């Protein structure tokens, strides 16, 4: 079996790294996601390289070839090679010697099979010779890839006990590459060990959740996770029918050619409750950006403002998300269309204009400006002549109040 030929294999920066790591006896090999995705005909995103050379030797050889070597994960034997601005992870063959479910102590190895055996799924343990394109498959990954079967290498219980993150990776990789039911043995093992997820760092959990929610259709996997108690420790707030809620959202995403969005999808599976969203964001240490978006989506879920008014208040992306999430079946396309090719306008009146109309500089200017803005938004952004009318009216009112005071 051979990897299909493709332009990425001839990429000059990749060739520089490969050439630097080639020895008389052995070539480095491409491994993992790149091989899997190339075989599936999916665009190859990053190329990981495996080599029997120890990290020190990897660095020495890369530098001799004028390729930058960054020791990003040197404890695990990973060096990031930067050639012409392109990065490649180069990892020394290794075997896991002790594992506590959270991190593995590793030993370097020279045996490809040992290196394959410590990887998680059979479809992630395929290697390819960069020159002959020959594929090395030690655990029947090719068969599983063809069958769209995401299967642990070895005993599922043991593999999950070694590294609990693999519970989440199981559902994510199934959502991405699996077809039909998830491997029954793997689900049983995942369910048995689900409470151990608590021991993982929240950043790692959140990162996996983010990746899961980014796949084309995570809905069935998310429902399977709920049904098997996987969320119980880190996201007990998840709504019980998250699967169908997500499925409905994804249907709209597909019909409107909307890109997947983590905030939109996470919002779909959480209760519409700002206090709960705050709690989840804090527990999972979500980024400020994600937290803010989730808060906007929760607090405006029941708003009666139009899509454009929402876009003005919380940005066009969040407004689109609210339409996709909450609008009635008969309205959502039209509301989405109202945001298409529409730029959020800027209030065409400034404080200086109000002073020119006779207002005294000071707090009354800001207050009047806000009142004008409210009116302008309520009338859904009328053009200049009408804004001037609104401004004249409200300035006149403010001047009257000022006299009375
Ligand atoms: P992606 O497209 O999501 O990056 P990938 O297969 O490259 O897919 P990574 O998470 O980047 O996945 O990991 C690279 C490879 O390292 C995997 O293909 C797998 O062989 C191995 N690997 C990663 N994480 C684990 C883990 N927790 N346990 C065992 N092997 C792992
Ligand atoms: Mg990868």
Tab-separated table of C-alpha atoms and ligand atoms in Angstrom:
chain	number	residue	atom	x	y	z
A	1	UNK	CA	0.000	0.000	0.000
A	2	UNK	CA	1.237	3.457	-0.947
A	3	UNK	CA	0.334	6.958	0.049
A	4	UNK	CA	-1.253	8.718	-2.949
A	5	UNK	CA	1.157	11.224	-4.457
A	6	UNK	CA	0.256	14.821	-3.714
A	7	UNK	CA	1.885	18.267	-3.925
A	8	UNK	CA	2.396	18.529	-0.140
A	9	UNK	CA	4.828	15.592	-0.314
A	10	UNK	CA	7.041	17.634	-2.640
A	11	UNK	CA	6.906	20.780	-0.572
A	12	UNK	CA	10.453	22.132	-0.511
A	13	UNK	CA	10.494	22.948	3.181
A	14	UNK	CA	9.297	19.428	4.041
A	15	UNK	CA	12.004	18.003	1.788
A	16	UNK	CA	14.666	20.066	3.565
A	17	UNK	CA	13.633	18.602	6.921
A	18	UNK	CA	13.403	15.045	5.586
A	19	UNK	CA	16.786	15.314	3.900
A	20	UNK	CA	18.389	16.633	7.061
A	21	UNK	CA	17.130	13.648	9.040
A	22	UNK	CA	17.981	10.946	6.557
A	23	UNK	CA	20.810	8.612	7.582
A	24	UNK	CA	22.560	5.811	5.683
A	25	UNK	CA	20.432	3.251	7.396
A	26	UNK	CA	17.074	4.892	7.742
A	27	UNK	CA	14.694	7.572	6.559
A	28	UNK	CA	12.385	9.486	8.841
A	29	UNK	CA	8.707	8.712	8.286
A	30	UNK	CA	5.579	10.777	8.102
A	31	UNK	CA	3.161	9.698	10.798
A	32	UNK	CA	-0.293	10.148	12.243
A	33	UNK	CA	-2.791	12.703	11.020
A	34	UNK	CA	-1.037	13.522	7.739
A	35	UNK	CA	-0.968	9.889	6.600
A	36	UNK	CA	-4.533	9.274	7.776
A	37	UNK	CA	-5.912	12.395	6.115
A	38	UNK	CA	-4.004	11.848	2.864
A	39	UNK	CA	-5.436	8.325	2.620
A	40	UNK	CA	-8.920	9.708	3.187
A	41	UNK	CA	-8.398	12.324	0.512
A	42	UNK	CA	-8.715	15.134	3.056
A	43	UNK	CA	-6.427	18.144	2.855
A	44	UNK	CA	-3.317	17.564	4.946
A	45	UNK	CA	-2.990	20.248	7.620
A	46	UNK	CA	0.216	19.598	9.567
A	47	UNK	CA	2.873	17.045	8.875
A	48	UNK	CA	4.317	15.140	11.824
A	49	UNK	CA	7.590	13.303	11.350
A	50	UNK	CA	8.925	10.355	13.339
A	51	UNK	CA	12.594	9.428	13.516
A	52	UNK	CA	14.803	6.971	15.381
A	53	UNK	CA	17.365	9.765	15.887
A	54	UNK	CA	17.522	11.090	19.467
A	55	UNK	CA	16.438	14.726	19.981
A	56	UNK	CA	20.008	16.037	20.353
A	57	UNK	CA	20.923	14.509	17.021
A	58	UNK	CA	17.732	15.864	15.447
A	59	UNK	CA	18.676	19.375	16.561
A	60	UNK	CA	22.268	18.977	15.388
A	61	UNK	CA	21.228	17.771	11.943
A	62	UNK	CA	18.508	20.377	11.462
A	63	UNK	CA	20.869	23.174	12.416
A	64	UNK	CA	23.564	21.840	10.104
A	65	UNK	CA	20.976	22.061	7.312
A	66	UNK	CA	20.108	25.645	8.389
A	67	UNK	CA	16.659	24.610	9.563
A	68	UNK	CA	15.597	26.216	12.820
A	69	UNK	CA	15.085	23.665	15.613
A	70	UNK	CA	12.821	24.684	18.495
A	71	UNK	CA	12.751	22.283	21.469
A	72	UNK	CA	8.984	22.634	21.977
A	73	UNK	CA	8.440	19.292	23.688
A	74	UNK	CA	11.929	18.024	24.192
A	75	UNK	CA	10.946	15.979	27.275
A	76	UNK	CA	8.723	13.946	25.018
A	77	UNK	CA	11.248	13.952	22.231
A	78	UNK	CA	9.517	16.567	20.090
A	79	UNK	CA	11.441	19.230	18.197
A	80	UNK	CA	9.660	21.744	15.995
A	81	UNK	CA	11.540	22.209	12.749
A	82	UNK	CA	10.979	25.567	11.065
A	83	UNK	CA	11.979	25.589	7.413
A	84	UNK	CA	11.137	28.641	5.289
A	85	UNK	CA	8.456	29.602	7.794
A	86	UNK	CA	6.773	26.167	7.671
A	87	UNK	CA	6.732	24.116	10.855
A	88	UNK	CA	7.004	20.364	11.287
A	89	UNK	CA	6.936	18.401	14.509
A	90	UNK	CA	9.765	15.919	14.598
A	91	UNK	CA	9.392	13.282	17.300
A	92	UNK	CA	11.860	10.610	18.306
A	93	UNK	CA	10.455	7.088	18.395
A	94	UNK	CA	9.454	6.318	21.948
A	95	UNK	CA	7.767	3.919	24.248
A	96	UNK	CA	5.694	4.889	27.267
A	97	UNK	CA	7.238	3.482	30.416
A	98	UNK	CA	4.986	4.737	33.157
A	99	UNK	CA	1.678	6.433	32.980
A	100	UNK	CA	-0.562	7.845	35.697
A	101	UNK	CA	-3.472	8.797	33.482
A	102	UNK	CA	-2.301	12.378	33.254
A	103	UNK	CA	1.164	12.315	31.814
A	104	UNK	CA	3.406	9.653	30.426
A	105	UNK	CA	7.074	9.167	31.223
A	106	UNK	CA	8.756	8.198	27.999
A	107	UNK	CA	11.842	6.420	26.872
A	108	UNK	CA	13.325	6.828	23.437
A	109	UNK	CA	13.245	3.786	21.214
A	110	UNK	CA	14.474	2.659	17.835
A	111	UNK	CA	11.614	0.352	17.025
A	112	UNK	CA	8.774	1.611	14.844
A	113	UNK	CA	6.337	-0.953	16.239
A	114	UNK	CA	6.932	0.194	19.804
A	115	UNK	CA	6.327	3.762	18.733
A	116	UNK	CA	3.117	2.752	16.984
A	117	UNK	CA	1.918	0.800	20.032
A	118	UNK	CA	1.954	3.859	22.310
A	119	UNK	CA	-0.295	5.845	19.966
A	120	UNK	CA	-4.024	5.966	20.653
A	121	UNK	CA	-6.027	4.703	17.680
A	122	UNK	CA	-5.095	2.321	14.896
A	123	UNK	CA	-5.939	4.973	12.276
A	124	UNK	CA	-3.511	7.384	14.007
A	125	UNK	CA	-0.611	4.943	13.932
A	126	UNK	CA	0.066	4.784	10.208
A	127	UNK	CA	3.533	5.700	8.909
A	128	UNK	CA	4.658	6.531	5.399
A	129	UNK	CA	8.099	6.579	3.831
A	130	UNK	CA	8.434	10.110	2.397
A	131	UNK	CA	10.227	8.869	-0.727
A	132	UNK	CA	8.750	5.515	-1.707
A	133	UNK	CA	5.424	6.476	-0.077
A	134	UNK	CA	5.207	2.935	1.277
A	135	UNK	CA	2.803	2.650	4.200
A	136	UNK	CA	3.680	0.882	7.434
A	137	UNK	CA	0.661	-0.371	9.291
A	138	UNK	CA	1.372	-2.409	12.421
A	139	UNK	CA	-2.108	-2.512	13.949
A	140	UNK	CA	-4.552	-2.843	11.058
A	141	UNK	CA	-5.137	0.871	10.804
A	142	UNK	CA	-5.789	0.625	7.074
A	143	UNK	CA	-8.652	-1.813	7.588
A	144	UNK	CA	-10.151	0.387	10.292
A	145	UNK	CA	-9.714	3.504	8.180
A	146	UNK	CA	-11.616	1.877	5.341
A	147	UNK	CA	-14.357	0.776	7.736
A	148	UNK	CA	-14.396	4.220	9.433
A	149	UNK	CA	-13.790	2.418	12.678
A	150	UNK	CA	-12.043	4.364	15.448
A	151	UNK	CA	-10.443	1.669	17.571
A	152	UNK	CA	-7.896	1.789	20.370
A	153	UNK	CA	-4.616	0.006	19.847
A	154	UNK	CA	-4.664	-2.788	22.420
A	155	UNK	CA	-6.988	-2.976	25.381
A	156	UNK	CA	-9.347	-0.007	25.655
A	157	UNK	CA	-9.486	-0.057	29.473
A	158	UNK	CA	-5.748	-0.085	29.753
A	159	UNK	CA	-5.223	2.622	27.128
A	160	UNK	CA	-7.697	4.904	28.882
A	161	UNK	CA	-6.190	4.180	32.286
A	162	UNK	CA	-2.815	5.274	30.880
A	163	UNK	CA	-4.179	8.599	29.655
A	164	UNK	CA	-7.680	9.775	30.481
A	165	UNK	CA	-7.668	12.387	27.762
A	166	UNK	CA	-8.133	9.477	25.377
A	167	UNK	CA	-11.770	9.307	26.533
A	168	UNK	CA	-12.414	12.654	24.902
A	169	UNK	CA	-10.205	11.845	21.919
A	170	UNK	CA	-12.295	8.726	21.291
A	171	UNK	CA	-15.477	10.737	20.815
A	172	UNK	CA	-13.735	13.470	18.864
A	173	UNK	CA	-12.036	11.127	16.418
A	174	UNK	CA	-15.213	9.110	16.035
A	175	UNK	CA	-17.125	12.306	15.286
A	176	UNK	CA	-14.531	13.168	12.660
A	177	UNK	CA	-13.791	9.845	11.022
A	178	UNK	CA	-16.195	7.244	12.380
A	179	UNK	CA	-19.285	5.895	10.774
A	180	UNK	CA	-22.081	4.063	12.529
A	181	UNK	CA	-21.913	3.197	16.203
A	182	UNK	CA	-18.856	4.020	18.276
A	183	UNK	CA	-16.672	1.002	19.107
A	184	UNK	CA	-18.716	-0.685	21.857
A	185	UNK	CA	-15.761	-1.816	23.903
A	186	UNK	CA	-14.217	1.634	23.788
A	187	UNK	CA	-17.456	3.333	24.875
A	188	UNK	CA	-17.851	0.937	27.772
A	189	UNK	CA	-14.281	1.643	28.897
A	190	UNK	CA	-14.761	5.400	28.444
A	191	UNK	CA	-17.911	5.322	30.518
A	192	UNK	CA	-16.228	3.301	33.273
A	193	UNK	CA	-13.339	5.775	33.565
A	194	UNK	CA	-15.339	8.975	32.964
A	195	UNK	CA	-15.040	10.213	36.559
A	196	UNK	CA	-11.233	10.315	36.186
A	197	UNK	CA	-11.490	13.157	33.716
A	198	UNK	CA	-11.669	15.420	36.744
A	199	UNK	CA	-7.968	14.838	37.374
A	200	UNK	CA	-6.948	16.322	34.015
A	201	UNK	CA	-6.071	19.964	33.707
A	202	UNK	CA	-9.047	22.079	32.728
A	203	UNK	CA	-7.082	23.585	29.872
A	204	UNK	CA	-6.618	20.161	28.295
A	205	UNK	CA	-10.300	19.339	28.740
A	206	UNK	CA	-11.399	22.673	27.309
A	207	UNK	CA	-9.025	22.270	24.388
A	208	UNK	CA	-10.482	18.848	23.558
A	209	UNK	CA	-14.027	20.188	23.915
A	210	UNK	CA	-13.159	23.026	21.556
A	211	UNK	CA	-11.763	20.573	19.002
A	212	UNK	CA	-14.773	18.259	19.365
A	213	UNK	CA	-17.188	21.117	18.758
A	214	UNK	CA	-15.200	22.166	15.682
A	215	UNK	CA	-15.698	18.949	13.701
A	216	UNK	CA	-18.223	18.994	10.871
A	217	UNK	CA	-20.947	17.267	12.865
A	218	UNK	CA	-20.316	16.558	16.534
A	219	UNK	CA	-24.033	16.094	17.385
A	220	UNK	CA	-24.246	12.275	17.595
A	221	UNK	CA	-20.943	12.031	19.496
A	222	UNK	CA	-22.038	14.690	21.993
A	223	UNK	CA	-25.295	12.818	22.614
A	224	UNK	CA	-23.376	9.563	23.078
A	225	UNK	CA	-21.136	11.330	25.594
A	226	UNK	CA	-24.163	12.528	27.545
A	227	UNK	CA	-25.729	9.078	27.493
A	228	UNK	CA	-22.515	7.579	28.835
A	229	UNK	CA	-21.908	10.093	31.594
A	230	UNK	CA	-18.772	11.567	30.019
A	231	UNK	CA	-19.698	15.184	30.795
A	232	UNK	CA	-20.685	14.509	34.409
A	233	UNK	CA	-17.456	15.747	35.978
A	234	UNK	CA	-16.543	18.745	33.855
A	235	UNK	CA	-19.780	19.942	32.238
A	236	UNK	CA	-22.757	18.670	34.249
A	237	UNK	CA	-24.726	21.714	33.102
A	238	UNK	CA	-24.997	20.400	29.539
A	239	UNK	CA	-28.652	20.180	28.480
A	240	UNK	CA	-29.963	16.631	28.250
A	241	UNK	CA	-31.072	16.968	24.607
A	242	UNK	CA	-27.843	18.632	23.447
A	243	UNK	CA	-27.557	16.176	20.558
A	244	UNK	CA	-30.817	17.173	18.902
A	245	UNK	CA	-30.257	20.858	19.656
A	246	UNK	CA	-26.844	20.678	17.981
A	247	UNK	CA	-28.239	18.694	15.049
A	248	UNK	CA	-30.814	21.390	14.394
A	249	UNK	CA	-28.171	24.103	14.593
A	250	UNK	CA	-25.862	22.217	12.249
A	251	UNK	CA	-28.650	21.838	9.718
A	252	UNK	CA	-29.000	25.626	9.641
A	253	UNK	CA	-25.221	26.041	9.468
A	254	UNK	CA	-25.118	23.792	6.432
A	255	UNK	CA	-28.077	25.439	4.712
A	256	UNK	CA	-26.476	28.858	5.202
A	257	UNK	CA	-22.886	27.716	4.529
A	258	UNK	CA	-21.829	29.009	7.943
A	259	UNK	CA	-18.462	27.953	9.299
A	260	UNK	CA	-18.434	25.956	12.544
A	261	UNK	CA	-18.110	28.198	15.581
A	262	UNK	CA	-17.226	26.997	19.064
A	263	UNK	CA	-19.108	29.773	20.851
A	264	UNK	CA	-22.264	29.175	18.809
A	265	UNK	CA	-22.152	25.420	19.308
A	266	UNK	CA	-21.225	25.562	22.972
A	267	UNK	CA	-24.028	28.026	23.515
A	268	UNK	CA	-26.426	25.549	21.879
A	269	UNK	CA	-25.653	22.835	24.429
A	270	UNK	CA	-25.716	25.027	27.552
A	271	UNK	CA	-28.802	26.302	29.345
A	272	UNK	CA	-29.789	29.854	28.392
A	273	UNK	CA	-28.596	31.301	31.681
A	274	UNK	CA	-25.825	33.870	32.054
A	275	UNK	CA	-24.965	32.750	35.601
A	276	UNK	CA	-24.406	29.179	34.436
A	277	UNK	CA	-22.359	30.358	31.473
A	278	UNK	CA	-20.128	32.381	33.839
A	279	UNK	CA	-19.622	29.326	36.004
A	280	UNK	CA	-18.750	27.070	33.075
A	281	UNK	CA	-16.369	29.648	31.601
A	282	UNK	CA	-14.553	29.983	34.921
A	283	UNK	CA	-14.337	26.236	35.513
A	284	UNK	CA	-12.985	25.476	32.046
A	285	UNK	CA	-10.829	28.610	32.031
A	286	UNK	CA	-12.256	29.613	28.673
A	287	UNK	CA	-10.609	32.509	26.873
A	288	UNK	CA	-12.000	35.992	27.499
A	289	UNK	CA	-13.158	36.170	23.922
A	290	UNK	CA	-15.087	32.907	24.126
A	291	UNK	CA	-16.551	33.840	27.506
A	292	UNK	CA	-17.719	37.231	26.241
A	293	UNK	CA	-19.308	35.709	23.146
A	294	UNK	CA	-21.093	33.071	25.239
A	295	UNK	CA	-22.376	35.756	27.597
A	296	UNK	CA	-23.711	37.832	24.690
A	297	UNK	CA	-25.442	34.768	23.273
A	298	UNK	CA	-27.006	33.856	26.629
A	299	UNK	CA	-28.152	37.331	27.615
A	300	UNK	CA	-29.643	38.115	24.195
A	301	UNK	CA	-31.215	34.733	23.480
A	302	UNK	CA	-34.701	36.014	24.184
A	303	UNK	CA	-34.183	39.546	22.894
A	304	UNK	CA	-36.904	41.010	20.677
A	305	UNK	CA	-34.413	43.170	18.788
A	306	UNK	CA	-33.916	42.662	15.061
A	307	UNK	CA	-30.790	40.959	13.735
A	308	UNK	CA	-29.324	44.328	12.710
A	309	UNK	CA	-30.023	45.861	16.092
A	310	UNK	CA	-28.300	42.913	17.724
A	311	UNK	CA	-25.360	43.269	15.349
A	312	UNK	CA	-25.020	46.894	16.404
A	313	UNK	CA	-25.062	45.949	20.075
A	314	UNK	CA	-22.901	42.809	20.166
A	315	UNK	CA	-21.259	42.527	16.763
A	316	UNK	CA	-22.348	40.868	13.507
A	317	UNK	CA	-20.869	37.446	14.347
A	318	UNK	CA	-22.806	37.132	17.579
A	319	UNK	CA	-25.945	38.418	15.872
A	320	UNK	CA	-25.626	35.763	13.157
A	321	UNK	CA	-25.118	33.142	15.850
A	322	UNK	CA	-28.262	34.264	17.656
A	323	UNK	CA	-30.282	33.972	14.452
A	324	UNK	CA	-28.903	30.489	13.768
A	325	UNK	CA	-29.550	29.451	17.364
A	326	UNK	CA	-32.917	30.963	18.193
A	327	UNK	CA	-34.875	32.419	15.295
A	328	UNK	CA	-38.196	30.861	14.362
A	329	UNK	CA	-38.165	28.375	11.525
A	330	UNK	CA	-40.083	30.702	9.190
A	331	UNK	CA	-37.835	33.724	9.866
A	332	UNK	CA	-34.238	32.714	10.228
A	333	UNK	CA	-33.184	32.846	6.562
A	334	UNK	CA	-34.606	36.314	6.122
A	335	UNK	CA	-32.966	37.539	9.325
A	336	UNK	CA	-29.633	36.099	8.253
A	337	UNK	CA	-30.027	37.744	4.845
A	338	UNK	CA	-30.577	41.094	6.571
A	339	UNK	CA	-27.000	40.880	7.905
A	340	UNK	CA	-25.472	39.881	4.583
A	341	UNK	CA	-23.540	42.702	2.892
A	342	UNK	CA	-24.587	45.053	5.650
A	343	UNK	CA	-22.013	46.998	7.578
A	344	UNK	CA	-22.724	47.976	11.156
A	345	UNK	CA	-23.279	51.742	10.861
A	346	UNK	CA	-21.786	54.417	13.060
A	347	UNK	CA	-24.023	57.017	14.689
A	348	UNK	CA	-23.669	59.969	12.299
A	349	UNK	CA	-23.811	62.567	15.109
A	350	UNK	CA	-20.934	63.458	17.440
A	351	UNK	CA	-20.752	65.363	20.719
A	352	UNK	CA	-19.300	68.376	18.907
A	353	UNK	CA	-22.434	68.616	16.746
A	354	UNK	CA	-24.586	68.880	19.860
A	355	UNK	CA	-22.391	71.625	21.346
A	356	UNK	CA	-22.669	73.454	18.034
A	357	UNK	CA	-26.422	73.230	18.463
A	358	UNK	CA	-26.139	75.034	21.807
A	359	UNK	CA	-25.630	72.282	24.422
A	360	UNK	CA	-23.206	73.099	27.201
A	361	UNK	CA	-20.082	70.899	27.215
A	362	UNK	CA	-20.383	68.400	30.049
A	363	UNK	CA	-22.378	65.336	31.070
A	364	UNK	CA	-25.503	66.528	29.280
A	365	UNK	CA	-23.734	66.003	25.937
A	366	UNK	CA	-23.045	62.330	26.576
A	367	UNK	CA	-26.525	61.828	27.951
A	368	UNK	CA	-28.199	63.429	24.942
A	369	UNK	CA	-25.938	61.535	22.564
A	370	UNK	CA	-27.020	58.280	24.198
A	371	UNK	CA	-30.693	59.223	23.875
A	372	UNK	CA	-30.171	60.032	20.173
A	373	UNK	CA	-28.417	56.712	19.691
A	374	UNK	CA	-31.248	54.820	21.423
A	375	UNK	CA	-33.820	56.451	19.185
A	376	UNK	CA	-31.724	55.887	16.071
A	377	UNK	CA	-31.301	52.184	16.929
A	378	UNK	CA	-35.024	51.844	17.770
A	379	UNK	CA	-35.847	53.243	14.318
A	380	UNK	CA	-33.272	50.779	12.859
A	381	UNK	CA	-30.615	53.203	11.722
A	382	UNK	CA	-32.383	55.829	9.586
A	383	UNK	CA	-30.157	57.993	7.347
A	384	UNK	CA	-28.742	61.450	8.068
A	385	UNK	CA	-31.771	63.745	7.565
A	386	UNK	CA	-33.841	61.764	10.060
A	387	UNK	CA	-30.914	61.541	12.521
A	388	UNK	CA	-30.605	65.329	12.410
A	389	UNK	CA	-34.313	65.594	13.170
A	390	UNK	CA	-33.935	63.267	16.153
A	391	UNK	CA	-30.895	65.234	17.327
A	392	UNK	CA	-32.677	68.600	17.020
A	393	UNK	CA	-35.643	67.300	19.007
A	394	UNK	CA	-33.578	65.830	21.803
A	395	UNK	CA	-31.200	68.818	21.987
A	396	UNK	CA	-34.206	71.141	22.249
A	397	UNK	CA	-35.542	68.979	25.080
A	398	UNK	CA	-32.196	69.016	26.866
A	399	UNK	CA	-31.960	72.818	26.553
A	400	UNK	CA	-35.465	73.184	28.020
A	401	UNK	CA	-34.544	70.920	30.952
A	402	UNK	CA	-31.341	72.902	31.412
A	403	UNK	CA	-33.278	76.193	31.692
A	404	UNK	CA	-35.730	74.694	34.171
A	405	UNK	CA	-32.913	73.452	36.390
B	1	LIG	P1	-5.308	16.436	14.192
B	1	LIG	O1	-5.689	16.598	12.767
B	1	LIG	O2	-6.455	16.626	15.141
B	1	LIG	O3	-4.088	17.206	14.602
B	1	LIG	P2	-3.652	14.160	14.709
B	1	LIG	O4	-3.818	12.706	14.444
B	1	LIG	O5	-2.477	14.847	14.107
B	1	LIG	O6	-4.992	14.859	14.313
B	1	LIG	P3	-2.691	15.072	17.254
B	1	LIG	O7	-3.469	15.314	18.480
B	1	LIG	O8	-2.033	16.219	16.562
B	1	LIG	O9	-3.657	14.288	16.270
B	1	LIG	O10	-1.581	13.991	17.612
B	1	LIG	C1	-0.640	13.497	16.661
B	1	LIG	C2	-0.479	11.992	16.829
B	1	LIG	O11	0.066	11.714	18.125
B	1	LIG	C3	-1.779	11.208	16.767
B	1	LIG	O12	-2.084	10.852	15.439
B	1	LIG	C4	-1.468	10.017	17.635
B	1	LIG	O13	-0.752	9.047	16.914
B	1	LIG	C5	-0.562	10.572	18.692
B	1	LIG	N1	-1.260	11.010	19.920
B	1	LIG	C6	-1.669	12.255	20.223
B	1	LIG	N2	-2.253	12.325	21.428
B	1	LIG	C7	-2.216	11.079	21.924
B	1	LIG	C8	-2.645	10.478	23.153
B	1	LIG	N3	-3.257	11.197	24.098
B	1	LIG	N4	-2.418	9.158	23.317
B	1	LIG	C9	-1.794	8.436	22.366
B	1	LIG	N5	-1.364	8.922	21.208
B	1	LIG	C10	-1.570	10.231	20.967
B	2	LIG	MG1	-1.903	16.956	14.548
